[in-house]
């Protein structure tokens, strides 16, 4: 049995949330649940230049939507508050001073211009070591001020020792070796800590036991480990998740792939439970014979880091489409109908619920559930049920495909339905069959096509008789008459 783990996801509110945040949160949450621990959401907002208004709220909203609720966060609070780094600024400074005093960190007054020039020279001379050249190391402010490229407000850098430990054990990858780091800046000129210092201090103070993050952070881990060592703290365990990749294997980015935006999935009408299953599969491919459809609680129940893949998973949306269909069809019809309505309102398909909209969607959902990929597909399929009869647009291509006897068929259909007693799908079908198939001697295909075009405006539609039952007698008859009149 593993002791209760404390995990955290630590997104930076620098734009609308990346799908990677949900991917990490899912594995964080799974491990916390599996071990009876806690999952923390911490906002890492120390990079003031990159902050985007509204981004933090979007992070909360999208994690709620996905059902990945944090046990502690800026929203729900908790014993380690505050959970937003900008509200913890006083926390970091004493550790910086401690590191400077112990000789593990030093002030650097090099101006941005000087650093750019240094890098250009390193590149031009094809020097192997491209890190900071330590011009400021061992100098007092006065000594450094006498040299060119001096900036009034210094940063603080780590003094990375030559024998820094570069290997560490990763829960997913086993022994990992990272490259030799540069003298990393830990305190910026604006007084804000960099990610590297803040992440270590906060993970320690928040008692985080397991750091789950993307593999792009492997190269930073030796720096973090040095900070733990210098500050005399126990280290957490590390799990570096494989990077999500586009179908062409490149790293998934919001610039290149709309699906890198977490909000995109909601906008497209995917179900949160399907996205969760999809993200699970990405990091955790099922073994041969194991099934791909795994609910989150099942995933949690036998979660183990050893099953997480180290190969960058390909973000294959066809798989998500398939999963979404599976989850859509597993929903009770009434719940699916409610989700279709909720989606219609949140996506702008509907500004308001139209008259009888609730009833119509509930009646029509069983007719279309079988063919839905996303929630967004639903209303376009049943739009004809909401259109006023005199505004129904009949697709001219559908009309062009009808046979010359269409007028006669529509007349016979109207006659058969006018006096029909009970207005229900079965009765409608029987009446039309009697009039058109038996009466006119037509094959069902030719008998019902004109009726379908008249009622729905299209050649292909949800089941016809059920649709007519929902639409009602008056509308159905008026549409038959309208197409008849337009021929
Ligand atoms: N703030 C970092 C990010 O935005 C967190 C990385 C980590 O989990 O250590 O990705």
Coordinates of C-alpha atoms and ligand atoms in Angstrom, one line a residue:
X1 CA 0.0 0.0 0.0
X2 CA 1.3 3.4 -0.9
X3 CA 1.1 6.2 1.7
X4 CA -1.4 9.0 0.9
X5 CA 0.1 11.1 -1.9
X6 CA -0.2 14.9 -2.2
X7 CA -0.1 15.8 -5.9
X8 CA -0.5 19.2 -7.6
X9 CA -1.1 20.6 -11.0
X10 CA 0.5 24.0 -11.3
X11 CA -0.6 25.8 -14.4
X12 CA 0.4 29.3 -15.3
X13 CA -2.5 31.6 -16.4
X14 CA -0.8 32.7 -19.6
X15 CA -3.6 32.1 -22.1
X16 CA -6.6 29.8 -22.4
X17 CA -5.8 26.5 -20.7
X18 CA -3.7 24.0 -22.5
X19 CA -5.0 20.4 -22.8
X20 CA -1.8 19.4 -21.1
X21 CA -3.1 20.9 -17.9
X22 CA -6.1 18.5 -17.9
X23 CA -3.8 15.6 -18.8
X24 CA -1.6 16.3 -15.8
X25 CA -4.5 17.0 -13.5
X26 CA -6.1 13.7 -14.5
X27 CA -3.0 11.7 -13.5
X28 CA -2.5 13.8 -10.4
X29 CA -6.1 13.3 -9.3
X30 CA -5.9 9.5 -10.1
X31 CA -2.8 9.1 -7.9
X32 CA -4.3 11.2 -5.0
X33 CA -7.5 9.1 -5.1
X34 CA -5.7 5.8 -5.5
X35 CA -3.6 6.5 -2.3
X36 CA -6.3 8.3 -0.3
X37 CA -4.3 11.6 -0.5
X38 CA -5.1 15.1 -1.9
X39 CA -4.9 16.8 -5.2
X40 CA -3.9 20.5 -5.2
X41 CA -4.4 23.1 -7.8
X42 CA -1.7 25.9 -7.5
X43 CA -1.7 28.9 -9.8
X44 CA 1.9 29.8 -10.9
X45 CA 1.6 33.4 -11.9
X46 CA 5.1 34.8 -11.2
X47 CA 5.8 35.5 -14.8
X48 CA 4.0 38.9 -14.8
X49 CA 4.7 39.7 -18.4
X50 CA 2.8 36.6 -19.7
X51 CA -0.3 36.9 -17.6
X52 CA -3.6 36.9 -19.5
X53 CA -6.7 38.2 -18.0
X54 CA -9.4 35.6 -17.6
X55 CA -7.1 32.7 -18.0
X56 CA -7.1 31.8 -14.3
X57 CA -10.9 31.6 -14.3
X58 CA -10.8 29.4 -17.4
X59 CA -8.5 27.0 -15.7
X60 CA -11.0 26.6 -12.8
X61 CA -13.9 26.3 -15.2
X62 CA -12.4 23.8 -17.4
X63 CA -11.2 21.6 -14.6
X64 CA -14.7 21.7 -13.0
X65 CA -16.2 20.8 -16.4
X66 CA -13.9 17.8 -16.6
X67 CA -14.9 16.8 -13.1
X68 CA -11.2 17.1 -11.9
X69 CA -12.0 18.9 -8.7
X70 CA -9.1 19.9 -6.6
X71 CA -9.1 19.3 -2.9
X72 CA -7.2 22.5 -2.3
X73 CA -6.9 25.5 -4.6
X74 CA -7.3 29.3 -4.7
X75 CA -11.0 28.7 -5.1
X76 CA -11.6 26.1 -2.3
X77 CA -8.8 27.2 0.0
X78 CA -7.1 24.7 2.4
X79 CA -4.5 24.4 5.1
X80 CA -1.6 25.4 2.9
X81 CA -3.1 28.6 1.5
X82 CA -2.6 30.8 -0.3
X83 CA -2.4 28.7 -3.5
X84 CA -1.5 31.4 -5.8
X85 CA 2.2 32.3 -6.1
X86 CA 1.7 36.0 -6.5
X87 CA 0.1 36.0 -3.0
X88 CA 3.1 34.2 -1.6
X89 CA 5.8 36.6 -2.5
X90 CA 7.1 37.1 1.0
X91 CA 7.6 33.4 1.3
X92 CA 10.4 33.1 -1.2
X93 CA 12.8 35.9 -0.4
X94 CA 14.2 34.4 2.9
X95 CA 15.2 31.3 1.0
X96 CA 17.0 33.4 -1.6
X97 CA 19.0 35.1 1.2
X98 CA 19.7 31.8 2.8
X99 CA 21.1 30.4 -0.5
X100 CA 23.2 33.6 -1.0
X101 CA 24.6 33.4 2.5
X102 CA 25.6 29.8 2.0
X103 CA 27.4 30.6 -1.2
X104 CA 24.9 28.6 -3.4
X105 CA 23.5 31.7 -5.1
X106 CA 24.9 35.0 -6.2
X107 CA 23.8 38.4 -7.5
X108 CA 24.1 39.1 -11.2
X109 CA 24.0 42.7 -12.5
X110 CA 24.5 41.9 -16.2
X111 CA 22.1 43.9 -18.4
X112 CA 20.0 42.2 -21.0
X113 CA 22.2 43.7 -23.7
X114 CA 25.3 42.3 -22.1
X115 CA 23.7 38.8 -21.9
X116 CA 22.6 39.0 -25.5
X117 CA 26.1 40.0 -26.6
X118 CA 27.6 37.2 -24.5
X119 CA 25.3 34.7 -26.2
X120 CA 26.1 36.0 -29.7
X121 CA 29.8 35.7 -29.0
X122 CA 29.4 32.2 -27.7
X123 CA 27.5 31.2 -30.8
X124 CA 29.9 32.9 -33.2
X125 CA 32.9 31.0 -31.5
X126 CA 30.9 27.8 -31.5
X127 CA 31.7 27.4 -27.9
X128 CA 30.4 24.2 -26.3
X129 CA 29.5 25.8 -23.0
X130 CA 26.7 28.4 -23.7
X131 CA 25.7 29.1 -20.1
X132 CA 26.1 32.3 -18.2
X133 CA 29.9 33.2 -18.1
X134 CA 29.8 34.2 -14.4
X135 CA 31.1 37.6 -14.9
X136 CA 29.4 38.7 -11.7
X137 CA 30.4 35.8 -9.5
X138 CA 32.5 36.9 -6.5
X139 CA 32.2 40.6 -7.3
X140 CA 30.8 43.2 -5.1
X141 CA 28.3 45.6 -6.6
X142 CA 31.0 48.3 -6.8
X143 CA 33.4 46.0 -8.6
X144 CA 30.8 45.0 -11.1
X145 CA 29.5 48.5 -11.6
X146 CA 33.0 49.5 -12.9
X147 CA 32.6 47.1 -15.8
X148 CA 30.4 47.5 -18.9
X149 CA 26.8 46.1 -19.2
X150 CA 25.9 46.9 -15.6
X151 CA 22.2 47.0 -14.6
X152 CA 21.1 48.7 -11.4
X153 CA 18.7 46.0 -10.3
X154 CA 20.3 42.6 -10.0
X155 CA 18.9 39.1 -10.4
X156 CA 20.0 36.2 -8.2
X157 CA 21.5 33.1 -9.9
X158 CA 22.1 29.5 -8.6
X159 CA 25.8 28.6 -8.5
X160 CA 25.6 25.2 -10.2
X161 CA 28.5 23.0 -9.0
X162 CA 30.6 21.1 -11.5
X163 CA 29.7 17.9 -9.8
X164 CA 25.9 18.5 -9.8
X165 CA 23.9 15.3 -9.7
X166 CA 22.4 14.9 -13.2
X167 CA 20.6 11.5 -12.7
X168 CA 17.4 10.9 -10.8
X169 CA 14.8 8.3 -10.5
X170 CA 11.5 8.8 -12.2
X171 CA 8.3 6.9 -11.3
X172 CA 7.6 6.4 -15.0
X173 CA 11.0 6.2 -16.6
X174 CA 13.2 4.7 -13.9
X175 CA 16.8 6.2 -14.1
X176 CA 16.8 9.4 -16.1
X177 CA 19.8 11.6 -17.0
X178 CA 19.5 15.3 -17.7
X179 CA 22.0 17.7 -19.2
X180 CA 24.2 20.0 -17.1
X181 CA 22.2 23.1 -16.1
X182 CA 23.2 26.7 -16.5
X183 CA 23.5 29.1 -13.5
X184 CA 19.7 29.4 -13.4
X185 CA 18.1 32.7 -12.3
X186 CA 16.0 32.2 -9.2
X187 CA 15.0 35.7 -8.3
X188 CA 14.2 38.2 -11.1
X189 CA 15.0 41.9 -11.1
X190 CA 11.3 42.7 -10.3
X191 CA 11.7 40.8 -7.0
X192 CA 9.5 37.9 -8.2
X193 CA 11.0 34.4 -7.9
X194 CA 11.3 32.4 -11.1
X195 CA 9.4 29.2 -11.6
X196 CA 12.4 27.1 -10.5
X197 CA 12.6 28.6 -7.0
X198 CA 8.9 29.0 -6.5
X199 CA 8.0 25.5 -7.5
X200 CA 10.5 24.0 -5.1
X201 CA 9.6 26.2 -2.2
X202 CA 5.9 25.7 -2.7
X203 CA 6.1 21.9 -3.4
X204 CA 8.0 21.6 -0.1
X205 CA 5.8 23.9 2.0
X206 CA 2.6 22.3 0.6
X207 CA 3.9 18.8 1.4
X208 CA 3.7 17.7 -2.1
X209 CA 4.9 14.1 -2.3
X210 CA 4.6 13.4 -6.1
X211 CA 5.5 15.9 -8.8
X212 CA 3.6 15.0 -12.0
X213 CA 4.5 17.1 -15.0
X214 CA 5.4 17.0 -18.6
X215 CA 8.7 15.5 -19.8
X216 CA 9.8 19.0 -21.0
X217 CA 10.7 19.6 -17.3
X218 CA 13.2 16.7 -17.0
X219 CA 16.0 19.1 -17.8
X220 CA 15.0 21.3 -14.9
X221 CA 14.9 18.6 -12.4
X222 CA 18.6 18.6 -11.5
X223 CA 18.3 22.3 -10.6
X224 CA 15.3 21.6 -8.4
X225 CA 17.1 18.8 -6.7
X226 CA 20.0 21.0 -5.9
X227 CA 17.6 23.5 -4.3
X228 CA 16.1 20.7 -2.1
X229 CA 19.6 19.6 -1.1
X230 CA 20.8 23.1 -0.3
X231 CA 17.7 24.0 1.7
X232 CA 17.9 20.7 3.6
X233 CA 14.5 19.4 2.5
X234 CA 13.3 16.0 1.5
X235 CA 12.6 15.6 -2.2
X236 CA 9.3 14.6 -3.7
X237 CA 9.0 11.8 -6.2
X238 CA 8.9 12.7 -9.9
X239 CA 6.7 11.4 -12.6
X240 CA 7.4 13.0 -16.0
X241 CA 4.6 12.4 -18.3
X242 CA 5.1 11.8 -22.1
X243 CA 4.5 14.8 -24.2
X244 CA 1.3 14.9 -26.3
X245 CA 2.1 14.9 -30.0
X246 CA 0.3 15.9 -33.2
X247 CA -0.3 13.2 -35.8
X248 CA 3.0 14.3 -37.4
X249 CA 4.8 13.7 -34.1
X250 CA 5.5 17.3 -33.3
X251 CA 4.7 18.7 -29.9
X252 CA 1.1 19.7 -29.6
X253 CA 0.8 23.5 -29.5
X254 CA -2.1 25.9 -29.4
X255 CA -0.7 27.6 -32.5
X256 CA -0.7 24.5 -34.6
X257 CA -3.6 22.5 -33.3
X258 CA -7.0 23.8 -32.1
X259 CA -7.3 20.7 -29.9
X260 CA -4.4 21.9 -27.8
X261 CA -6.9 24.3 -26.2
X262 CA -8.8 22.6 -23.5
X263 CA -11.9 24.8 -24.1
X264 CA -12.0 23.5 -27.6
X265 CA -13.4 20.2 -26.5
X266 CA -16.3 21.7 -24.7
X267 CA -17.0 24.1 -27.6
X268 CA -17.1 21.1 -30.0
X269 CA -19.6 19.2 -27.9
X270 CA -17.4 16.5 -26.5
X271 CA -18.5 15.0 -23.2
X272 CA -16.2 15.5 -20.3
X273 CA -16.2 11.8 -19.5
X274 CA -15.2 10.9 -23.0
X275 CA -12.3 13.4 -22.9
X276 CA -11.2 12.0 -19.6
X277 CA -11.2 8.5 -21.0
X278 CA -9.3 9.8 -24.1
X279 CA -6.6 11.5 -21.9
X280 CA -6.3 8.4 -19.8
X281 CA -5.6 6.3 -22.9
X282 CA -2.9 8.7 -24.1
X283 CA -0.7 8.2 -21.1
X284 CA -1.9 4.8 -20.2
X285 CA -2.4 2.6 -23.3
X286 CA -4.4 -0.5 -22.4
X287 CA -2.5 -3.8 -22.5
X288 CA -3.4 -6.4 -25.2
X289 CA -6.9 -7.7 -24.4
X290 CA -7.8 -4.8 -22.1
X291 CA -10.5 -2.5 -23.1
X292 CA -10.2 1.1 -24.1
X293 CA -13.4 2.3 -22.6
X294 CA -12.5 2.7 -18.9
X295 CA -14.4 5.0 -16.6
X296 CA -12.4 7.2 -14.4
X297 CA -13.2 5.2 -11.2
X298 CA -12.0 2.0 -12.8
X299 CA -8.9 3.8 -14.0
X300 CA -8.2 5.0 -10.5
X301 CA -8.9 1.6 -8.9
X302 CA -5.9 -0.1 -10.6
X303 CA -3.7 2.9 -11.3
X304 CA 0.0 2.3 -11.3
X305 CA 2.8 4.5 -12.6
X306 CA 4.5 1.5 -14.2
X307 CA 1.7 1.3 -16.7
X308 CA 2.3 4.9 -18.0
X309 CA 3.9 5.0 -21.4
X310 CA 7.1 6.8 -22.0
X311 CA 6.4 7.2 -25.7
X312 CA 4.9 10.5 -26.7
X313 CA 1.2 9.6 -27.4
X314 CA -0.3 10.8 -30.7
X315 CA -3.3 12.9 -30.3
X316 CA -5.7 11.1 -32.5
X317 CA -9.1 12.8 -32.6
X318 CA -10.7 9.9 -34.4
X319 CA -10.3 7.9 -31.3
X320 CA -11.9 10.7 -29.3
X321 CA -14.8 10.8 -31.7
X322 CA -15.3 7.1 -31.3
X323 CA -15.2 7.3 -27.5
X324 CA -17.6 10.3 -27.5
X325 CA -20.1 8.2 -29.4
X326 CA -19.7 5.4 -26.9
X327 CA -20.3 7.7 -24.0
X328 CA -23.2 9.5 -25.7
X329 CA -25.0 6.2 -26.3
X330 CA -24.4 5.0 -22.7
X331 CA -26.3 8.0 -21.4
X332 CA -30.0 7.6 -20.5
X333 CA -32.0 9.5 -23.3
X334 CA -33.4 12.1 -20.9
X335 CA -29.9 13.0 -19.7
X336 CA -28.5 13.1 -23.2
X337 CA -31.4 15.5 -24.1
X338 CA -30.6 17.7 -21.2
X339 CA -26.9 17.8 -22.2
X340 CA -27.9 18.7 -25.8
X341 CA -30.0 21.6 -24.5
X342 CA -27.2 22.7 -22.2
X343 CA -24.8 22.6 -25.1
X344 CA -27.1 24.5 -27.4
X345 CA -27.4 27.3 -24.9
X346 CA -23.7 27.5 -24.0
X347 CA -22.4 27.2 -27.5
X348 CA -24.9 29.8 -29.0
X349 CA -26.7 27.2 -31.1
X350 CA -29.7 28.6 -29.2
X351 CA -29.9 32.0 -27.6
X352 CA -33.0 30.9 -25.6
X353 CA -34.9 27.6 -25.5
X354 CA -37.6 28.0 -28.2
X355 CA -41.2 27.3 -27.5
X356 CA -41.6 23.6 -26.7
X357 CA -37.9 23.2 -27.2
X358 CA -37.4 21.1 -24.1
X359 CA -40.2 18.6 -25.1
X360 CA -39.1 18.4 -28.7
X361 CA -35.5 17.7 -27.9
X362 CA -36.5 15.1 -25.3
X363 CA -38.8 13.4 -27.8
X364 CA -36.4 13.5 -30.7
X365 CA -33.2 12.5 -28.8
X366 CA -33.8 8.8 -29.1
X367 CA -34.2 9.2 -32.8
X368 CA -30.8 10.6 -33.3
X369 CA -28.6 9.3 -30.4
X370 CA -27.4 6.4 -32.6
X371 CA -25.8 8.8 -35.1
X372 CA -24.3 11.5 -32.9
X373 CA -20.6 12.0 -32.7
X374 CA -20.7 15.2 -30.6
X375 CA -23.5 17.2 -28.8
X376 CA -23.0 19.8 -31.5
X377 CA -24.4 17.4 -34.1
X378 CA -27.8 17.0 -32.5
X379 CA -29.7 20.2 -33.2
X380 CA -28.7 20.5 -36.9
X381 CA -30.2 17.0 -37.3
X382 CA -33.6 18.0 -35.9
X383 CA -33.7 21.7 -36.9
X384 CA -36.7 20.9 -39.1
X385 CA -38.8 20.2 -36.0
X386 CA -38.2 23.8 -34.8
X387 CA -38.7 25.6 -38.1
X388 CA -42.1 27.3 -38.6
X389 CA -43.7 25.5 -41.5
X390 CA -43.7 28.5 -43.8
X391 CA -39.9 28.9 -43.3
X392 CA -38.8 25.4 -43.9
X393 CA -36.2 25.4 -46.6
X394 CA -36.5 22.5 -48.9
X395 CA -33.2 21.4 -50.4
X396 CA -33.6 21.8 -54.2
X397 CA -31.2 18.9 -54.7
X398 CA -33.5 16.7 -52.7
X399 CA -36.5 17.8 -54.8
X400 CA -34.6 17.2 -58.0
X401 CA -34.1 13.6 -57.1
X402 CA -37.8 12.9 -56.6
X403 CA -39.8 11.1 -59.4
X404 CA -42.4 12.6 -61.7
X405 CA -45.3 11.0 -59.7
X406 CA -44.4 13.1 -56.6
X407 CA -47.6 15.2 -56.8
X408 CA -49.8 12.1 -56.8
X409 CA -47.9 10.6 -53.9
X410 CA -48.2 13.8 -51.8
X411 CA -51.9 14.0 -52.5
X412 CA -52.5 10.4 -51.5
X413 CA -50.4 10.9 -48.3
X414 CA -52.4 14.0 -47.3
X415 CA -55.7 12.2 -47.9
X416 CA -54.6 9.3 -45.8
X417 CA -53.4 11.4 -42.9
X418 CA -56.2 13.9 -42.8
X419 CA -58.7 11.6 -41.2
X420 CA -56.2 9.6 -39.2
X421 CA -57.6 8.9 -35.7
X422 CA -54.6 8.6 -33.4
X423 CA -51.5 10.8 -34.4
X424 CA -48.7 8.4 -33.5
X425 CA -45.7 7.0 -35.3
X426 CA -47.1 3.6 -35.8
X427 CA -50.5 4.8 -37.0
X428 CA -48.8 7.3 -39.4
X429 CA -46.7 4.5 -40.8
X430 CA -49.6 2.2 -41.3
X431 CA -51.8 4.9 -43.0
X432 CA -49.0 5.9 -45.4
X433 CA -48.1 2.3 -46.2
X434 CA -51.8 1.6 -46.9
X435 CA -52.2 4.6 -49.2
X436 CA -48.8 4.6 -51.0
X437 CA -47.4 1.1 -51.0
X438 CA -50.7 -0.9 -51.1
X439 CA -52.8 1.8 -52.8
X440 CA -50.5 3.2 -55.4
X441 CA -48.3 0.0 -55.7
X442 CA -45.1 1.9 -55.0
X443 CA -41.9 0.4 -53.5
X444 CA -41.5 1.8 -49.9
X445 CA -38.4 3.7 -51.1
X446 CA -40.3 5.7 -53.7
X447 CA -43.5 5.9 -51.6
X448 CA -41.8 7.7 -48.6
X449 CA -39.1 9.8 -50.2
X450 CA -41.5 12.7 -51.2
X451 CA -43.0 12.6 -47.8
X452 CA -39.6 12.8 -46.2
X453 CA -38.5 15.7 -48.4
X454 CA -41.7 17.6 -47.6
X455 CA -41.5 17.1 -43.9
X456 CA -37.8 17.5 -43.3
X457 CA -36.6 19.4 -46.4
X458 CA -33.9 16.8 -46.9
X459 CA -33.4 13.4 -48.5
X460 CA -31.8 12.0 -45.4
X461 CA -33.3 12.6 -42.0
X462 CA -34.0 11.0 -38.6
X463 CA -36.7 8.3 -38.7
X464 CA -39.7 9.8 -40.6
X465 CA -42.8 8.6 -38.9
X466 CA -41.5 9.4 -35.4
X467 CA -40.5 12.8 -36.7
X468 CA -44.0 13.4 -38.0
X469 CA -45.5 12.3 -34.7
X470 CA -43.4 14.9 -32.9
X471 CA -44.1 17.6 -35.5
X472 CA -47.9 17.1 -35.2
X473 CA -50.7 16.7 -37.6
X474 CA -51.2 20.3 -38.7
X475 CA -47.6 21.0 -39.4
X476 CA -47.1 17.7 -41.2
X477 CA -50.1 18.2 -43.5
X478 CA -49.2 21.8 -44.2
X479 CA -45.7 20.7 -45.2
X480 CA -47.1 18.1 -47.6
X481 CA -49.3 20.7 -49.1
X482 CA -46.5 23.2 -49.4
X483 CA -44.3 20.9 -51.3
X484 CA -47.2 19.8 -53.5
X485 CA -47.9 23.4 -54.3
X486 CA -44.2 24.2 -55.2
X487 CA -43.9 21.4 -57.8
Ligands
LIG1 N1 4.0 26.3 -14.0 C1 4.5 25.2 -14.7 C2 3.8 25.0 -16.0 O1 3.1 25.9 -16.4 C3 4.4 23.9 -13.9 C4 5.4 22.9 -14.2 C5 5.5 21.9 -13.0 O2 4.5 21.2 -12.9 O3 6.5 21.8 -12.3 O4 3.9 24.1 -16.7

